[in-house]
Amino acid sequence: MPPPLPPRPQSLMPSYIDVLPSINSLQGLTPPPLPERIYDFESTYLKPNPLKANVNVVLVNLDKLVDITNEKLTPEGVENVFCGKCLAAMSSFSHDVETTESTVWTCEFCGCSNTLHYQCNVSGIGNDSTFLQASAPDPSETPDDSLVIFCVDISGSMCVTPQVGTAEQAEGSYTTRLQAVEEAVMMSLHYLNKISPTKRVALITFNDQVTLYGDGLSTPQTLQGFELVDKDYLEAQGKQQPIPRCIADSIAALERQLYSLKESGATALGPAALVSVAMATQKPGSKVIICTDGKANTDLGNLEDIKENELYESSKNFYSQIADYAVQHGVIVSVLTIEGTDCRLPELGQMADRTGGKVNRVNPGALYGEFQSILEDDVIATNVKARFIVHTDLVFKYEGDPDHQVLRHVGNVTKDTSITLEFQCKDNMSQSLIQRRALPFQVQVSFTLPNGRHGHRILTQERPITSNSLLVEKNINVNVLQIHCTQLSARLAMEGRVEEARQEAFAQIELIRQVIHQTEDTEQEAIYDDWVNSMSVYGELYDPNQHYTWTFGCANTSWCLSTEALSDDMANVIYRLKNAKNWTESKKKTPEHWQ
């Protein structure tokens, strides 16, 4: 039998029960330090860095707002009620309080108390209200008989024979500029006769005189000499021109007149543009298509010598006044110039830019395609005005004096016409806004339909707000930011505010690059690369050798670039960017009314 094991030392005895020290005995003890954090979770994930650019942007698709074909009209008897202070309209988001004496609505935009009339019917007001003029003509009795006026340059330089198409094409690809224009106009006449035989077409030409052929069925009228310097006379002559007969009746006569044209003389573009627009005002929704290959060089609207400042400013204002005149009467002006020529597009382009028309420099062989694109872009509404209202703690940027509402005189609206607006918090107001979950936004649009009926539409929405930039990044609509940045930068550049245009463009480019990089969407990256390439124009604009002036009219008294320094190529790019509509073919991200 083995000897017994020696007794186990007390230190090796298992402890099944440990008696915890009393609370009092722990009070004097200092707890051990916490282990050092490898990373700061809160600062890394809960306190994101500020965004590189302002993303408080709204895009309004005006073509959808004024197209009421399938919209339900607000019931008769329901009234618009507007705030007496900020002009916001009541909506389904509004709250009114009834008292024994009256009903009071406290405006959700500015906080003003508005007493409602006891007979006021607001029970049917929603967040999307459309009101139309009571009486309307029968659409079957009002076919589209708007005018299309081709205003064609036949000056001496139109006899130049550029190559049409590519060098690899067959012999006979050389033709004069005028012949290329004649062929494109003739093809357009046949196109209109096929798809819209009731359309009324007129022809006006200009060299050192202006000739009004109308529909080609009557004797042409020629304006020359002192007649070409009298603006009132030119306007009157245009307005009293007989309404052309429909293209189905006049196409043969127009073809004869078109192919009888000969190149010679100077370029009375200014008088011809005014007469053409004046004639088009007889039918709202009409179009004027100006095609030229050189600078206007007669007295009215002369752009030949822009170094004489007084003459230049007078001519620039002349084309601006034509644009205003066209907008007031619902006329769309498009300006096409021949590739490789200098026509002072920065000034001429105003007429197209302000009226909803197209601006482009075109190879003579591509003229018909441009004409067709213009003819297909029908007017949806004219005399369009859009008022946008946000909460009084917010203000709009780049819209003149900082305010929480802005009124845009849009004029003509065609397919895909949109506007963008950028807003931000008032100084020292961000903390009060953070306490709110959502803010109201409202757009009020007034318009005139092609049948002459006047309409008014009010759309109100509430949108959630946040100060969390990570959450914002995940929900950014890149397409909206691209459109806004493109339009805004181009607008600032055309106003001469080059430095601001560059800053806005590059800040948004960097932000969108960061957002797209996180999504790893190859299709979106390709669209982004194309967009960035188009925006590179703002890097080219800032040239230390260019003619810059110190202008206090510019925001932040920044360095400004005079439009005199813009070339036709540069102006063409900027005008097209200014009217950018969509940078992606994906319809799932296209906002229905606004974003």
Coordinates of C-alpha atoms in Angstrom, one line a residue:
M1 CA 0.0 0.0 0.0
P2 CA 1.5 3.3 -1.0
P3 CA 2.0 5.9 1.7
P4 CA -0.7 8.7 1.9
L5 CA -0.3 11.8 -0.1
P6 CA 1.0 14.8 1.8
P7 CA -1.6 17.5 2.6
R8 CA -2.1 20.0 -0.3
P9 CA -1.0 23.5 0.5
Q10 CA -3.8 26.1 1.2
S11 CA -2.7 28.1 -1.8
L12 CA -3.5 25.3 -4.1
M13 CA -6.9 24.5 -2.7
P14 CA -9.8 25.3 -5.2
S15 CA -11.9 28.3 -4.4
Y16 CA -15.6 27.6 -5.1
I17 CA -16.9 30.7 -3.4
D18 CA -15.2 34.1 -3.4
V19 CA -16.5 36.8 -1.1
L20 CA -16.6 40.1 -2.9
P21 CA -15.2 43.0 -1.0
S22 CA -17.8 45.5 0.4
I23 CA -18.7 48.6 -1.6
N24 CA -17.1 50.8 1.1
S25 CA -13.8 48.9 0.7
L26 CA -13.8 49.8 -3.1
Q27 CA -14.4 53.5 -2.8
G28 CA -10.8 54.3 -2.1
L29 CA -9.5 52.1 -5.0
T30 CA -8.5 53.7 -8.3
P31 CA -9.8 51.7 -11.3
P32 CA -7.1 50.6 -13.9
P33 CA -6.9 52.7 -17.0
L34 CA -8.9 51.7 -20.1
P35 CA -6.9 50.2 -23.0
E36 CA -6.0 52.8 -25.7
R37 CA -8.4 52.8 -28.6
I38 CA -7.0 51.7 -31.9
Y39 CA -9.4 54.2 -33.7
D40 CA -12.0 56.7 -32.7
F41 CA -15.3 55.2 -33.7
E42 CA -17.3 58.4 -33.0
S43 CA -15.1 60.7 -35.0
T44 CA -14.7 58.2 -37.8
Y45 CA -18.3 57.1 -38.2
L46 CA -20.6 59.4 -36.3
K47 CA -19.0 62.8 -37.1
P48 CA -18.4 62.7 -40.9
N49 CA -16.4 65.4 -42.6
P50 CA -18.3 68.3 -44.3
L51 CA -19.2 67.8 -47.9
K52 CA -17.0 69.4 -50.5
A53 CA -19.8 71.3 -52.2
N54 CA -23.4 72.5 -51.5
V55 CA -25.9 69.7 -52.3
N56 CA -29.0 71.8 -51.4
V57 CA -30.3 71.8 -55.0
V58 CA -33.7 71.6 -56.5
L59 CA -34.4 70.7 -60.1
V60 CA -37.8 71.7 -61.5
N61 CA -39.0 69.9 -64.7
L62 CA -41.1 72.7 -66.2
D63 CA -42.2 70.7 -69.2
K64 CA -43.9 68.2 -67.0
L65 CA -45.5 70.9 -64.8
V66 CA -47.1 72.8 -67.6
D67 CA -48.1 69.7 -69.5
I68 CA -51.6 69.1 -68.0
T69 CA -52.9 66.7 -70.6
N70 CA -53.3 63.9 -68.0
E71 CA -53.5 66.0 -64.9
K72 CA -56.6 66.3 -62.7
L73 CA -57.8 69.9 -62.4
T74 CA -58.6 71.4 -59.1
P75 CA -62.4 71.3 -58.5
E76 CA -64.4 74.4 -59.3
G77 CA -65.1 76.5 -56.2
V78 CA -61.8 75.7 -54.5
E79 CA -59.8 78.9 -54.1
N80 CA -56.1 79.7 -53.9
V81 CA -55.2 81.2 -50.6
F82 CA -51.9 83.0 -50.4
C83 CA -49.9 84.2 -47.4
G84 CA -50.1 88.0 -47.0
K85 CA -46.4 88.2 -46.3
C86 CA -44.4 85.7 -48.4
L87 CA -47.0 84.8 -51.1
A88 CA -46.9 81.0 -50.3
A89 CA -50.1 79.2 -51.1
M90 CA -52.1 77.0 -48.7
S91 CA -51.7 73.2 -49.3
S92 CA -52.6 69.9 -47.6
F93 CA -49.5 70.5 -45.4
S94 CA -51.1 73.7 -44.0
H95 CA -52.8 73.9 -40.6
D96 CA -55.6 76.3 -39.9
V97 CA -57.2 77.0 -36.5
E98 CA -60.8 77.8 -36.2
T99 CA -61.9 80.3 -33.5
T100 CA -65.3 81.6 -32.6
E101 CA -64.7 84.7 -34.8
S102 CA -62.5 83.5 -37.7
T103 CA -60.2 80.8 -39.2
V104 CA -56.5 81.5 -39.0
W105 CA -53.8 79.9 -41.0
T106 CA -50.2 80.2 -39.8
C107 CA -48.0 80.0 -42.9
E108 CA -45.6 77.1 -42.7
F109 CA -43.0 79.0 -44.7
C110 CA -42.7 82.3 -42.8
G111 CA -44.9 81.9 -39.7
C112 CA -47.3 84.8 -40.6
S113 CA -50.8 84.5 -39.3
N114 CA -53.4 84.8 -42.0
T115 CA -57.1 85.3 -41.3
L116 CA -59.3 83.5 -43.9
H117 CA -62.5 84.9 -45.2
Y118 CA -65.5 83.1 -43.9
Q119 CA -66.7 82.2 -47.4
C120 CA -63.3 80.9 -48.5
N121 CA -63.5 77.2 -49.6
V122 CA -60.2 75.5 -48.9
S123 CA -61.5 72.0 -48.2
G124 CA -60.4 70.7 -51.6
I125 CA -56.8 72.1 -51.5
G126 CA -54.1 69.4 -52.0
N127 CA -50.4 69.5 -52.5
D128 CA -50.7 69.6 -56.3
S129 CA -53.3 72.1 -57.6
T130 CA -53.9 73.1 -61.2
F131 CA -56.2 76.0 -62.1
L132 CA -57.2 76.8 -65.7
Q133 CA -59.0 79.6 -67.4
A134 CA -62.7 78.9 -67.3
S135 CA -63.4 79.0 -71.1
A136 CA -61.2 77.3 -73.7
P137 CA -61.4 77.0 -77.4
D138 CA -62.2 73.7 -79.0
P139 CA -58.9 72.0 -79.8
S140 CA -60.3 70.6 -83.0
E141 CA -60.9 74.1 -84.2
T142 CA -57.4 75.3 -83.4
P143 CA -54.8 73.2 -85.3
D144 CA -51.2 74.0 -85.0
D145 CA -50.8 76.9 -87.4
S146 CA -47.8 78.6 -85.8
L147 CA -45.1 80.0 -88.1
V148 CA -41.7 78.8 -89.0
I149 CA -39.5 81.6 -90.4
F150 CA -36.2 80.8 -92.1
C151 CA -33.9 83.8 -91.9
V152 CA -31.1 83.1 -94.3
D153 CA -27.8 84.9 -94.9
I154 CA -27.1 85.5 -98.6
S155 CA -24.1 87.9 -98.2
G156 CA -21.0 87.6 -100.4
S157 CA -19.2 85.2 -98.0
M158 CA -22.0 82.6 -98.6
C159 CA -20.3 81.7 -101.9
V160 CA -17.4 80.1 -100.1
T161 CA -17.2 76.3 -101.0
P162 CA -16.3 74.3 -97.9
Q163 CA -16.1 70.5 -97.9
V164 CA -19.5 68.9 -97.0
G165 CA -19.0 65.6 -95.2
T166 CA -15.7 63.8 -94.9
A167 CA -12.7 63.6 -97.2
E168 CA -13.3 59.9 -97.9
Q169 CA -16.7 60.7 -99.5
A170 CA -17.2 60.7 -103.2
E171 CA -16.4 63.6 -105.6
G172 CA -18.9 66.4 -105.7
S173 CA -18.8 66.8 -101.9
Y174 CA -17.8 70.5 -102.3
T175 CA -20.6 73.0 -102.4
T176 CA -21.1 76.6 -101.5
R177 CA -22.5 77.5 -98.1
L178 CA -25.6 79.0 -99.6
Q179 CA -26.3 75.8 -101.6
A180 CA -25.9 73.8 -98.4
V181 CA -28.4 76.0 -96.7
E182 CA -30.8 75.9 -99.6
E183 CA -30.7 72.1 -99.6
A184 CA -31.2 71.9 -95.8
V185 CA -34.2 74.3 -95.9
M186 CA -35.8 72.4 -98.8
M187 CA -35.5 69.1 -97.0
S188 CA -37.1 70.8 -94.0
L189 CA -40.0 72.0 -96.1
H190 CA -40.7 68.5 -97.3
Y191 CA -40.4 67.2 -93.7
L192 CA -42.9 69.7 -92.5
N193 CA -45.3 69.1 -95.4
K194 CA -45.3 65.4 -94.4
I195 CA -45.7 65.6 -90.6
S196 CA -47.5 69.0 -90.2
P197 CA -49.1 70.2 -93.5
T198 CA -50.9 73.0 -91.7
K199 CA -47.7 74.6 -90.5
R200 CA -47.1 78.0 -92.0
V201 CA -43.6 78.7 -93.4
A202 CA -42.0 82.0 -94.5
L203 CA -38.6 82.9 -96.0
I204 CA -36.6 86.0 -95.2
T205 CA -33.1 86.7 -96.6
F206 CA -30.5 89.3 -95.8
N207 CA -27.3 90.8 -97.3
D208 CA -27.0 94.5 -97.6
Q209 CA -30.8 94.6 -97.8
V210 CA -33.6 92.5 -96.2
T211 CA -36.0 90.7 -98.5
L212 CA -39.3 89.3 -97.2
Y213 CA -40.5 86.4 -99.4
G214 CA -43.2 85.3 -97.0
D215 CA -44.8 82.1 -98.3
G216 CA -43.4 82.7 -101.8
L217 CA -46.9 83.2 -103.3
S218 CA -46.7 87.0 -103.5
T219 CA -44.3 89.6 -104.7
P220 CA -41.3 89.9 -102.3
Q221 CA -40.8 93.1 -100.3
T222 CA -37.3 94.6 -100.0
L223 CA -36.1 96.8 -97.1
Q224 CA -33.0 98.8 -97.7
G225 CA -31.0 102.0 -97.0
F226 CA -32.4 104.1 -94.1
E227 CA -35.2 101.6 -93.6
L228 CA -32.6 99.3 -92.0
V229 CA -31.7 101.6 -89.2
D230 CA -35.2 102.4 -87.9
K231 CA -36.2 99.8 -85.3
D232 CA -39.8 100.9 -85.1
Y233 CA -40.3 100.8 -88.8
L234 CA -38.7 97.4 -89.1
E235 CA -40.9 96.0 -86.3
A236 CA -44.0 97.5 -87.9
Q237 CA -43.1 96.0 -91.3
G238 CA -42.7 92.6 -89.7
K239 CA -46.0 92.7 -87.8
Q240 CA -48.0 93.7 -90.9
Q241 CA -46.8 90.9 -93.1
P242 CA -49.6 88.7 -94.3
I243 CA -49.9 85.4 -92.5
P244 CA -48.3 82.7 -94.8
R245 CA -50.5 80.0 -96.2
C246 CA -49.9 76.5 -94.9
I247 CA -46.9 74.6 -96.2
A248 CA -49.1 72.2 -98.2
D249 CA -50.1 75.1 -100.4
S250 CA -46.9 77.0 -100.5
I251 CA -44.1 74.4 -100.8
A252 CA -43.7 74.7 -104.6
A253 CA -43.5 78.5 -104.5
L254 CA -41.0 78.5 -101.6
E255 CA -38.8 76.0 -103.5
R256 CA -38.7 78.3 -106.6
Q257 CA -37.8 81.3 -104.5
L258 CA -35.2 79.4 -102.5
Y259 CA -33.3 78.2 -105.5
S260 CA -33.3 81.6 -107.1
L261 CA -31.1 83.1 -104.4
K262 CA -27.7 84.6 -105.2
E263 CA -24.8 85.6 -102.9
S264 CA -23.7 89.2 -102.7
G265 CA -23.3 92.2 -100.4
A266 CA -22.9 92.9 -96.7
T267 CA -24.6 91.2 -93.7
A268 CA -27.7 93.1 -92.4
L269 CA -28.3 90.4 -89.8
G270 CA -29.6 92.8 -87.1
P271 CA -32.5 94.2 -89.1
A272 CA -33.4 90.8 -90.5
A273 CA -33.6 89.3 -87.0
L274 CA -35.9 92.0 -85.8
V275 CA -38.2 91.8 -88.8
S276 CA -38.3 88.0 -88.5
V277 CA -39.2 88.0 -84.8
A278 CA -41.8 90.8 -85.4
M279 CA -43.5 88.7 -88.1
A280 CA -43.5 85.6 -85.9
T281 CA -45.2 87.5 -83.0
Q282 CA -48.5 87.2 -85.0
K283 CA -48.7 83.5 -83.9
P284 CA -47.4 82.6 -80.3
G285 CA -45.4 79.4 -80.4
S286 CA -43.7 80.4 -83.7
K287 CA -40.1 79.8 -84.5
V288 CA -37.4 81.9 -86.2
I289 CA -34.3 80.0 -87.5
I290 CA -31.4 82.3 -88.3
C291 CA -28.6 80.8 -90.4
T292 CA -25.4 82.9 -91.0
D293 CA -21.7 82.7 -91.7
G294 CA -20.4 86.1 -90.7
K295 CA -20.6 89.1 -88.4
A296 CA -23.4 91.6 -88.7
N297 CA -21.7 94.6 -90.4
T298 CA -24.5 97.1 -91.1
D299 CA -25.4 99.9 -88.8
L300 CA -28.1 98.3 -86.7
G301 CA -26.7 95.5 -84.6
N302 CA -23.2 95.9 -86.0
L303 CA -20.7 93.4 -84.5
E304 CA -17.9 94.0 -87.0
D305 CA -15.7 96.1 -84.7
I306 CA -16.3 95.2 -81.0
K307 CA -13.3 97.3 -79.9
E308 CA -15.4 100.5 -80.0
N309 CA -17.0 100.0 -76.6
E310 CA -20.0 102.3 -77.1
L311 CA -20.9 100.7 -80.4
Y312 CA -20.3 97.2 -79.0
E313 CA -22.6 97.8 -76.0
S314 CA -25.3 99.3 -78.2
S315 CA -25.2 96.2 -80.5
K316 CA -25.2 93.8 -77.6
N317 CA -28.2 95.5 -76.1
F318 CA -30.0 95.4 -79.4
Y319 CA -29.9 91.6 -79.6
S320 CA -30.8 91.4 -75.9
Q321 CA -33.9 93.6 -76.7
I322 CA -34.9 91.3 -79.6
A323 CA -34.7 88.4 -77.1
D324 CA -37.0 90.1 -74.7
Y325 CA -39.4 91.0 -77.4
A326 CA -39.5 87.4 -78.6
V327 CA -40.0 86.0 -75.1
Q328 CA -42.9 88.4 -74.5
H329 CA -44.7 87.1 -77.5
G330 CA -43.9 83.4 -77.2
V331 CA -41.4 83.2 -80.1
I332 CA -38.5 80.8 -80.1
V333 CA -35.3 82.0 -81.9
S334 CA -32.5 79.6 -82.9
V335 CA -29.2 80.7 -84.2
L336 CA -27.0 78.4 -86.4
T337 CA -23.6 79.6 -87.7
I338 CA -21.3 77.9 -90.2
E339 CA -18.4 76.0 -88.7
G340 CA -15.1 77.7 -89.1
T341 CA -16.5 81.3 -89.3
D342 CA -16.6 84.1 -86.8
C343 CA -20.1 85.5 -86.2
R344 CA -19.9 86.8 -82.7
L345 CA -22.0 84.1 -81.2
P346 CA -21.6 85.4 -77.6
E347 CA -23.9 88.3 -78.6
L348 CA -26.2 86.6 -81.2
G349 CA -26.6 83.6 -78.9
Q350 CA -28.6 85.7 -76.4
M351 CA -31.6 85.5 -78.7
A352 CA -31.7 81.7 -78.6
D353 CA -30.6 81.3 -75.0
R354 CA -33.3 83.6 -73.6
T355 CA -36.2 82.3 -75.8
G356 CA -35.6 78.5 -75.4
G357 CA -34.0 78.1 -78.9
K358 CA -30.8 76.3 -79.9
V359 CA -27.4 77.7 -80.5
N360 CA -24.8 75.8 -82.6
R361 CA -21.9 75.9 -85.0
V362 CA -22.6 73.5 -87.8
N363 CA -20.8 71.8 -90.6
P364 CA -22.8 72.7 -93.8
G365 CA -23.5 69.0 -94.4
A366 CA -25.2 68.7 -91.0
L367 CA -27.6 71.6 -91.3
Y368 CA -30.7 69.6 -92.1
G369 CA -30.2 67.5 -88.9
E370 CA -30.0 70.7 -86.9
F371 CA -33.1 72.1 -88.6
Q372 CA -35.0 68.9 -87.9
S373 CA -34.1 69.0 -84.3
I374 CA -35.3 72.5 -84.0
L375 CA -38.6 71.8 -85.8
E376 CA -39.3 68.8 -83.6
D377 CA -38.9 70.8 -80.4
D378 CA -42.5 72.1 -80.2
V379 CA -43.6 74.8 -77.7
I380 CA -45.6 73.3 -74.8
A381 CA -46.3 76.7 -73.1
T382 CA -45.4 80.3 -73.4
N383 CA -45.2 83.3 -70.9
V384 CA -44.0 80.9 -68.2
K385 CA -43.1 82.2 -64.8
A386 CA -42.0 80.1 -61.9
R387 CA -41.9 81.2 -58.3
F388 CA -40.0 78.9 -55.8
I389 CA -40.5 79.3 -52.1
V390 CA -38.5 77.7 -49.2
H391 CA -38.6 78.1 -45.4
T392 CA -37.7 81.6 -44.2
D393 CA -34.6 80.2 -42.5
L394 CA -33.2 79.4 -45.9
V395 CA -32.0 81.6 -48.8
F396 CA -31.3 81.1 -52.5
K397 CA -27.8 81.4 -53.8
Y398 CA -26.8 83.1 -57.1
E399 CA -30.3 84.7 -57.4
G400 CA -29.6 88.3 -56.6
D401 CA -30.4 89.5 -53.1
P402 CA -30.5 86.6 -50.6
D403 CA -34.1 85.7 -50.0
H404 CA -36.2 82.6 -49.3
Q405 CA -38.1 82.9 -52.6
V406 CA -37.2 83.6 -56.2
L407 CA -39.2 84.4 -59.3
R408 CA -37.9 83.2 -62.7
H409 CA -39.3 84.6 -65.9
V410 CA -38.7 81.5 -68.1
G411 CA -40.7 82.5 -71.2
N412 CA -41.0 79.5 -73.5
V413 CA -41.1 75.9 -72.4
T414 CA -40.3 73.0 -74.7
K415 CA -39.6 69.3 -74.1
D416 CA -37.1 68.7 -71.3
T417 CA -37.0 72.4 -70.2
S418 CA -35.8 72.5 -66.6
I419 CA -34.4 74.9 -64.1
T420 CA -32.2 74.4 -61.1
L421 CA -31.9 76.4 -57.9
E422 CA -29.5 76.2 -55.0
F423 CA -30.3 77.2 -51.4
Q424 CA -28.5 77.3 -48.1
C425 CA -29.1 78.2 -44.4
K426 CA -29.2 81.8 -43.3
D427 CA -26.3 82.8 -41.1
N428 CA -26.6 81.4 -37.5
M429 CA -29.9 79.5 -38.4
S430 CA -28.6 76.0 -38.9
Q431 CA -29.1 75.0 -35.2
S432 CA -32.7 75.9 -35.3
L433 CA -33.2 74.0 -38.5
I434 CA -31.6 70.8 -37.1
Q435 CA -34.4 70.5 -34.6
R436 CA -36.9 70.1 -37.5
R437 CA -37.5 66.8 -39.3
A438 CA -38.7 68.2 -42.6
L439 CA -39.1 71.5 -44.4
P440 CA -41.8 72.7 -46.9
F441 CA -40.9 73.5 -50.5
Q442 CA -43.3 75.1 -53.0
V443 CA -43.2 76.0 -56.7
Q444 CA -45.9 78.2 -58.4
V445 CA -46.0 78.1 -62.2
S446 CA -48.1 80.4 -64.4
F447 CA -48.3 79.7 -68.1
T448 CA -50.2 80.0 -71.4
L449 CA -51.0 76.9 -73.4
P450 CA -50.8 76.9 -77.2
N451 CA -54.6 77.2 -77.5
G452 CA -54.4 80.5 -75.6
R453 CA -55.7 79.1 -72.3
H454 CA -54.0 80.5 -69.2
G455 CA -53.1 78.2 -66.3
H456 CA -51.6 78.2 -62.9
R457 CA -50.1 75.2 -61.0
I458 CA -48.9 75.0 -57.4
L459 CA -46.9 72.0 -56.2
T460 CA -46.0 71.7 -52.5
Q461 CA -43.8 69.0 -50.9
E462 CA -42.1 68.4 -47.6
R463 CA -38.6 67.0 -47.6
P464 CA -36.6 65.5 -44.7
I465 CA -33.5 67.3 -43.6
T466 CA -30.3 66.1 -41.9
S467 CA -26.9 67.3 -40.9
N468 CA -25.3 63.9 -41.4
S469 CA -23.2 64.2 -44.5
L470 CA -22.7 60.4 -44.8
L471 CA -26.5 60.0 -45.0
V472 CA -26.6 62.8 -47.6
E473 CA -23.9 61.2 -49.7
K474 CA -25.8 57.9 -49.9
N475 CA -28.9 59.7 -51.1
I476 CA -27.4 62.2 -53.6
N477 CA -29.0 62.3 -57.0
V478 CA -25.9 62.7 -59.1
N479 CA -27.8 63.5 -62.2
V480 CA -29.5 66.5 -60.6
L481 CA -26.2 67.8 -59.3
Q482 CA -24.6 67.5 -62.7
I483 CA -27.4 69.4 -64.4
H484 CA -27.3 72.1 -61.8
C485 CA -23.6 72.5 -61.8
T486 CA -23.5 72.6 -65.6
Q487 CA -26.3 75.2 -65.9
L488 CA -25.1 77.4 -63.1
S489 CA -21.4 77.4 -64.1
A490 CA -22.4 78.3 -67.7
R491 CA -24.7 81.1 -66.5
L492 CA -22.0 82.6 -64.3
A493 CA -19.5 82.3 -67.1
M494 CA -21.8 84.2 -69.6
E495 CA -22.2 86.9 -66.9
G496 CA -18.4 87.2 -66.9
R497 CA -18.1 85.7 -63.4
V498 CA -15.4 83.3 -64.5
E499 CA -13.8 82.7 -61.1
E500 CA -17.1 81.8 -59.5
A501 CA -18.0 79.5 -62.4
R502 CA -14.7 77.7 -62.0
Q503 CA -15.1 77.3 -58.2
E504 CA -18.6 76.0 -58.5
A505 CA -17.7 73.5 -61.3
F506 CA -14.6 72.1 -59.6
A507 CA -16.2 71.8 -56.2
Q508 CA -19.1 69.8 -57.6
I509 CA -16.8 67.7 -59.8
E510 CA -14.8 66.7 -56.7
L511 CA -17.9 65.8 -54.7
I512 CA -19.5 63.8 -57.5
R513 CA -16.2 62.0 -58.1
Q514 CA -16.2 61.0 -54.4
V515 CA -19.8 59.8 -54.5
I516 CA -19.4 57.8 -57.7
H517 CA -16.2 56.2 -56.4
Q518 CA -18.1 54.8 -53.5
T519 CA -20.9 53.3 -55.6
E520 CA -18.5 51.5 -58.0
D521 CA -21.0 51.9 -60.8
T522 CA -19.0 51.6 -64.1
E523 CA -21.9 53.0 -66.2
Q524 CA -22.1 56.0 -64.0
E525 CA -18.4 56.5 -64.0
A526 CA -18.4 56.6 -67.8
I527 CA -21.1 59.3 -67.7
Y528 CA -19.1 61.2 -65.1
D529 CA -16.0 61.1 -67.3
D530 CA -17.9 62.5 -70.2
W531 CA -19.4 65.2 -68.0
V532 CA -16.0 66.2 -66.6
N533 CA -14.6 66.4 -70.1
S534 CA -17.3 68.9 -71.0
M535 CA -16.8 70.9 -67.9
S536 CA -13.1 71.4 -68.7
V537 CA -14.1 74.5 -70.6
Y538 CA -13.9 76.4 -67.3
G539 CA -10.3 75.6 -67.0
E540 CA -9.7 77.0 -70.5
L541 CA -11.6 80.1 -69.7
Y542 CA -9.2 81.3 -67.0
D543 CA -6.3 82.6 -69.0
P544 CA -4.0 85.3 -67.5
N545 CA -3.5 86.7 -71.0
Q546 CA -7.3 87.2 -71.5
H547 CA -9.1 90.5 -71.1
Y548 CA -10.3 90.6 -67.5
T549 CA -11.8 93.5 -65.7
W550 CA -12.4 94.3 -62.1
T551 CA -16.1 94.6 -61.8
F552 CA -18.0 95.4 -58.6
G553 CA -21.2 94.2 -60.2
C554 CA -20.0 90.6 -59.8
A555 CA -20.7 88.7 -56.6
N556 CA -17.8 88.9 -54.1
T557 CA -16.2 91.5 -56.4
S558 CA -14.4 88.8 -58.2
W559 CA -12.4 89.0 -61.4
C560 CA -14.7 89.0 -64.4
L561 CA -14.3 88.2 -68.1
S562 CA -15.9 90.4 -70.6
T563 CA -18.0 88.6 -73.3
E564 CA -15.9 90.4 -75.8
A565 CA -13.1 88.0 -75.0
L566 CA -15.2 84.9 -75.8
S567 CA -14.7 83.2 -79.1
D568 CA -17.5 81.6 -81.1
D569 CA -16.3 78.1 -80.2
M570 CA -16.2 78.9 -76.5
A571 CA -19.6 80.7 -76.5
N572 CA -21.1 77.8 -78.4
V573 CA -20.0 75.3 -75.7
I574 CA -21.1 77.5 -72.8
Y575 CA -24.6 78.2 -74.3
R576 CA -25.1 74.5 -74.8
L577 CA -24.0 73.7 -71.3
K578 CA -26.3 76.4 -69.9
N579 CA -29.2 74.5 -71.3
A580 CA -28.1 71.1 -70.3
K581 CA -31.0 68.8 -69.6
N582 CA -29.8 65.3 -68.7
W583 CA -26.4 63.6 -68.4
T584 CA -27.7 60.0 -68.1
E585 CA -30.0 57.8 -70.2
S586 CA -31.2 56.1 -67.1
K587 CA -34.9 57.1 -66.6
K588 CA -35.1 55.7 -63.1
K589 CA -33.2 58.7 -61.7
T590 CA -35.0 61.3 -63.7
P591 CA -37.2 63.4 -61.4
E592 CA -40.9 63.5 -62.2
H593 CA -41.5 67.1 -61.3
W594 CA -38.6 68.1 -59.1
Q595 CA -35.8 66.7 -57.0

